[in-house]
Short mmCIF file of C-alpha atoms in Angstrom, two decimals:
data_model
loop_
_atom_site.label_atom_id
_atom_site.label_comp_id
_atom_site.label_asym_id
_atom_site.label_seq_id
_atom_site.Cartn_x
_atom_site.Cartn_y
_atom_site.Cartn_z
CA UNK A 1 -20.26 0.84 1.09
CA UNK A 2 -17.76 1.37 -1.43
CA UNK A 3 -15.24 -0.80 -1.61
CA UNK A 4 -12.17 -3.10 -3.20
CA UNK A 5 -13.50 -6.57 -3.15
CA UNK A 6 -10.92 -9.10 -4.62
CA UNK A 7 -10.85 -13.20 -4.72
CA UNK A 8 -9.84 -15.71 -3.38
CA UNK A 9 -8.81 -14.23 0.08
CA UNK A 10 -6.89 -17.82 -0.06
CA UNK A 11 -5.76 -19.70 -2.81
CA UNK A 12 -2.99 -22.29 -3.50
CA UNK A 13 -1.45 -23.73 -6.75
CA UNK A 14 1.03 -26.05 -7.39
CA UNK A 15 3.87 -25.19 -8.86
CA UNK A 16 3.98 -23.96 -12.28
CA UNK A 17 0.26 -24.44 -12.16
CA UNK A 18 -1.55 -21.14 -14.02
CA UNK A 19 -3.55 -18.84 -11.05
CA UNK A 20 -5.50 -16.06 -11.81
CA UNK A 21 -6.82 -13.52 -9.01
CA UNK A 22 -9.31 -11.43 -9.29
CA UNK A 23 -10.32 -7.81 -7.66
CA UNK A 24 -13.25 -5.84 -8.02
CA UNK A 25 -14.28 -1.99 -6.91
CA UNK A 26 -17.29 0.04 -6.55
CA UNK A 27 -15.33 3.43 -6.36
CA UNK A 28 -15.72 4.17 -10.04
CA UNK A 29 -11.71 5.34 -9.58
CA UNK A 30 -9.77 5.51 -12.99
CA UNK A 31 -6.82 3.44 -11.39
CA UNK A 32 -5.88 0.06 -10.54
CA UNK A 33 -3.05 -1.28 -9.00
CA UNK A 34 -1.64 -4.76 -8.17
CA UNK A 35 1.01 -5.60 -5.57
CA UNK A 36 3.21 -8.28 -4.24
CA UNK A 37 3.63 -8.14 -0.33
CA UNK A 38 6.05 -10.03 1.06
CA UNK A 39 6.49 -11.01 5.03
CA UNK A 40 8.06 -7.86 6.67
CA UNK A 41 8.19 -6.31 3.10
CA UNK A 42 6.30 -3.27 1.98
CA UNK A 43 4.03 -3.66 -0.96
CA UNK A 44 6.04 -3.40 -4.18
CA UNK A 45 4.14 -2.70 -7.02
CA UNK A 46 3.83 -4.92 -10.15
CA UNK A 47 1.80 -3.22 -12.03
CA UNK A 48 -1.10 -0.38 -12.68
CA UNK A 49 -3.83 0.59 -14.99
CA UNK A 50 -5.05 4.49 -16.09
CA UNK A 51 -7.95 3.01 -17.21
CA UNK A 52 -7.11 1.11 -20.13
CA UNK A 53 -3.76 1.85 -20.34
CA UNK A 54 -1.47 -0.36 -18.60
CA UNK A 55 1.64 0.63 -17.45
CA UNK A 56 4.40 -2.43 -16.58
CA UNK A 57 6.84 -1.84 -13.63
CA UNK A 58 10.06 -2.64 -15.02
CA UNK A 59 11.53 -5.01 -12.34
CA UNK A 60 7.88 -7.19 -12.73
CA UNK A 61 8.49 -10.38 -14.56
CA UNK A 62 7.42 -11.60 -17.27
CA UNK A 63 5.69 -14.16 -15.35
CA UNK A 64 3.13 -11.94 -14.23
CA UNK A 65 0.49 -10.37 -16.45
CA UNK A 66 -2.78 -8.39 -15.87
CA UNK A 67 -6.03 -7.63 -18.00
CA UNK A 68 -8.44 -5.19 -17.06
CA UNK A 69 -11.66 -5.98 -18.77
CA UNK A 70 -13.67 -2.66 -17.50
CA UNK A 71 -13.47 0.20 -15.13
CA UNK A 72 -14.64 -2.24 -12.21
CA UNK A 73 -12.91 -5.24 -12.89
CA UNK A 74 -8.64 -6.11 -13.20
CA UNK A 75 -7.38 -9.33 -13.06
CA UNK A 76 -3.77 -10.41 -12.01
CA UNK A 77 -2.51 -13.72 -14.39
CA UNK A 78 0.40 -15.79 -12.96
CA UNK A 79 1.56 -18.37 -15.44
CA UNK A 80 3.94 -20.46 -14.14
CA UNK A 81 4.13 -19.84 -10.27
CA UNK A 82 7.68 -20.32 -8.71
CA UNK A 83 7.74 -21.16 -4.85
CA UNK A 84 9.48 -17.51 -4.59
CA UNK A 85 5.77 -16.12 -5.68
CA UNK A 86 4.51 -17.02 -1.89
CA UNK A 87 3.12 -13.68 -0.99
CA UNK A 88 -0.20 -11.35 -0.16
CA UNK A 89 -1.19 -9.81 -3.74
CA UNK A 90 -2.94 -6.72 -3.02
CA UNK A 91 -5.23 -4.66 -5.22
CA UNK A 92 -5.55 -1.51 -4.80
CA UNK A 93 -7.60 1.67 -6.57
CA UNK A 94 -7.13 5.47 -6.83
CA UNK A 95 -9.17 8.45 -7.24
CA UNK A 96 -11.11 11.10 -6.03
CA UNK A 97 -10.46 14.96 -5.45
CA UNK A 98 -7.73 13.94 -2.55
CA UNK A 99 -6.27 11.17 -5.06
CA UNK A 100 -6.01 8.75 -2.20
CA UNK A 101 -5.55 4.94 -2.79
CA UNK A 102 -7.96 2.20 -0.95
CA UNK A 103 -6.75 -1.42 -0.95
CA UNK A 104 -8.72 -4.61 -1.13
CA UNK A 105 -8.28 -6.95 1.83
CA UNK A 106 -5.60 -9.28 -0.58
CA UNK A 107 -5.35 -12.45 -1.58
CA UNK A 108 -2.92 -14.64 0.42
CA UNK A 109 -1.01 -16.93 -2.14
CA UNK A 110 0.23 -20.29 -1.34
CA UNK A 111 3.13 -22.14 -4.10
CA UNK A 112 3.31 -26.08 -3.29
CA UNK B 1 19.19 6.23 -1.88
CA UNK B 2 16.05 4.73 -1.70
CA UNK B 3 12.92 7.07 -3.21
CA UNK B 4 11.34 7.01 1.00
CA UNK B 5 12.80 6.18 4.08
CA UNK B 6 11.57 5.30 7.13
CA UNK B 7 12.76 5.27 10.67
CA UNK B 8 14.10 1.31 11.00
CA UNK B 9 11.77 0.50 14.39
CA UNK B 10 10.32 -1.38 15.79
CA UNK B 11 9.12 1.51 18.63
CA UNK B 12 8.03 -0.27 21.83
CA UNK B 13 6.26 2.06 23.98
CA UNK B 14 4.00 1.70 27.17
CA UNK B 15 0.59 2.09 26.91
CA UNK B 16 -0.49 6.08 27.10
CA UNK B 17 2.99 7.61 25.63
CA UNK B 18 3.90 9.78 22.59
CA UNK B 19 5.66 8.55 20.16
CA UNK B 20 6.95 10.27 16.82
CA UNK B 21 7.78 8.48 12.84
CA UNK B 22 10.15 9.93 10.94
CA UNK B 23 9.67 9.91 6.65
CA UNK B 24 12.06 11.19 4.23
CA UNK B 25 11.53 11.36 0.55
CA UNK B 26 14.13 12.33 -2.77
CA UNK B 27 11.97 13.25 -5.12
CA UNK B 28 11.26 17.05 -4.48
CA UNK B 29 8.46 17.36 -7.31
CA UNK B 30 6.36 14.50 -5.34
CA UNK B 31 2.94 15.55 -5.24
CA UNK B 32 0.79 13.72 -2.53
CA UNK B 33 1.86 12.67 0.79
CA UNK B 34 -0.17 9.70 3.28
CA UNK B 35 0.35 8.04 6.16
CA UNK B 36 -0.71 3.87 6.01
CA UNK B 37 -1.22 1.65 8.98
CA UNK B 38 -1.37 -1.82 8.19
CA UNK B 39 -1.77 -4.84 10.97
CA UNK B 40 -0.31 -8.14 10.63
CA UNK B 41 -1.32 -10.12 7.34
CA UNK B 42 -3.81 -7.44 6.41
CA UNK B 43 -3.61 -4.72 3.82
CA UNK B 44 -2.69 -1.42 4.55
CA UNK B 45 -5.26 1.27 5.73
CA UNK B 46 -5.15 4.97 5.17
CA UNK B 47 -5.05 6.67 8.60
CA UNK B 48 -4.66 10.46 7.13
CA UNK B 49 -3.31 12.18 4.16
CA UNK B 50 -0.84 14.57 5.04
CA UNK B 51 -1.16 18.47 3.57
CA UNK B 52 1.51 21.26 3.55
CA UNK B 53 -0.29 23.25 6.45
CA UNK B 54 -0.39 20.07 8.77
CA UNK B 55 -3.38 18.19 9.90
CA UNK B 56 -4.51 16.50 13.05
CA UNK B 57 -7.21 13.87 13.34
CA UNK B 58 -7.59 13.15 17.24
CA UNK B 59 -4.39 11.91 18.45
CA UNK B 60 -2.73 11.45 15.46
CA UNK B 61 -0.95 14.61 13.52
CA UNK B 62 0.55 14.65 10.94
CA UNK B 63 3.34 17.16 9.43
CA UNK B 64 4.97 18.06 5.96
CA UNK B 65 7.89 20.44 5.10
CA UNK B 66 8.76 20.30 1.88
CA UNK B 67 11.50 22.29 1.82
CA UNK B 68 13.19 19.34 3.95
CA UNK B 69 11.51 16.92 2.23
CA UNK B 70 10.49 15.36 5.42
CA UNK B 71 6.94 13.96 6.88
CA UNK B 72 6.29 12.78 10.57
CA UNK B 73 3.41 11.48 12.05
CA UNK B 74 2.83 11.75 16.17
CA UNK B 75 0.29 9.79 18.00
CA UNK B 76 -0.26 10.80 21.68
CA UNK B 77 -1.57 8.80 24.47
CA UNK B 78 -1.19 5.56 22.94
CA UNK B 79 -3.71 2.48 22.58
CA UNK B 80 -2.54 -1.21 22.68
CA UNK B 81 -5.21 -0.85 19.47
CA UNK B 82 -2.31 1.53 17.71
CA UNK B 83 0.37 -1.44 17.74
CA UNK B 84 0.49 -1.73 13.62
CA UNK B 85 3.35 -1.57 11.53
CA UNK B 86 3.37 2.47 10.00
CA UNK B 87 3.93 3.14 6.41
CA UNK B 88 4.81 6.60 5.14
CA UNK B 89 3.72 6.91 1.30
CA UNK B 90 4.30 9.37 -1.24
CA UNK B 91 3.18 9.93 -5.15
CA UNK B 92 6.91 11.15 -6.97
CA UNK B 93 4.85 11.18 -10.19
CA UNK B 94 2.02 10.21 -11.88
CA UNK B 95 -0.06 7.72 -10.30
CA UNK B 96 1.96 5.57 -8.78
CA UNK B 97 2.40 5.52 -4.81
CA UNK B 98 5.52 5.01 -3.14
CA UNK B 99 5.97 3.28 -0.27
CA UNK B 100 8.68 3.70 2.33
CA UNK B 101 9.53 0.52 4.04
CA UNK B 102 7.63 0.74 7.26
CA UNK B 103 8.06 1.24 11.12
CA UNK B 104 6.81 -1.26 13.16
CA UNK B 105 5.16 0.02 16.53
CA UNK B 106 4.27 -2.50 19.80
CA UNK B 107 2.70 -0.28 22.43
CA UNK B 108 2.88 -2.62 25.64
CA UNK B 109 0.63 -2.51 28.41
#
């Protein structure tokens, strides 16, 4: 099936400890979308990619980076992880004739 | 005011009612219009775009006038399985999704 695979589904860091997560998709769609999710919060995005061109949300912080490496692949890069970075970080794709967006499962994201 | 709002919630309704969301959006040249159900600590789900002439996919339906700017989304005879927190989403420009801030529904048995 196609999908939005990313990784770790868990993952904790110390604080100001580098973490990179990782997503993955098999839908061959030209976009790619990160997003922070807080408790009770909708998804806000960070960031998104038209296939190699990124495009920067302009409340994200500087703190936060991405890379996307190839149409399948998009990494999100947190360099110095505050506890106030706690949060589900969703990826997410679009595409298609209907232009809908599929997310992956997240990756829950603990700050010690 | 904020780009989509959302009725505040949470709904709690018995098992087997109707129950109606509410979605308003400010950007008039917005393009694409869905309706998102995400459960607790999961990601969200698409449960049905939503298209000018309305749609219906078993109990839920789904309706769009643009000329209000306005989406709702009804599910009849409610499941326990339905309780999910609702998230109306819209694309203003671009590609980038919008999403309203949610309605959180408990249907009790």
């Amino acid at each position: 099936d196609a999908m939005v695979i990313q990784n770790p589904r868990y993952q904790v860091t110390q604080f100001g400890k580098p973490v990179t997560l990782s997503c993955s998709q098999t839908l061959n769609h030209n976009v790619m979308y990160w997003y922070q999710q807080k408790s009770s919060q909708a998804p806000k995005l960070l960031f998104h990619y038209y296939d190699k061109d990124f495009n920067n949300e302009a409340d994200t912080p500087d703190n936060f980076q991405s890379r996307r490496p190839n149409t399948s692949f998009c990494f999100l890069d947190i360099r110095s992880p505050g506890l106030g970075d706690a949060a589900m970080y969703l990826c997410a794709t679009s595409g298609g004739r209907k232009n809908e967006q599929f997310f992956g499962p997240g990756t829950r994201l603990t700050v010690l | 005011r904020k780009e989509v709002e959302q009725d505040p919630g949470p709904f709690n309704v018995p098992e087997g009612a109707t129950v109606a969301f509410n979605c308003t959006y400010s950007n008039s040249a917005s393009q694409s219009f869905f309706w998102y159900r995400q459960d607790c600590r999961k990601e969200p789900k698409l449960l049905m775009s939503v298209y000018s002439s309305g749609n219906e996919d078993g109990r839920f339906t789904a309706q769009l006038n643009r000329a209000s700017q306005y989406i709702s989304l009804l599910i009849r005879d409610s499941k326990l399985s339905d309780s999910a927190t609702y998230l109306c989403v819209v694309t203003p420009y671009g590609q980038n999704f919008v999403f309203g801030p949610g309605t959180r529904l408990s249907v009790l048995p």
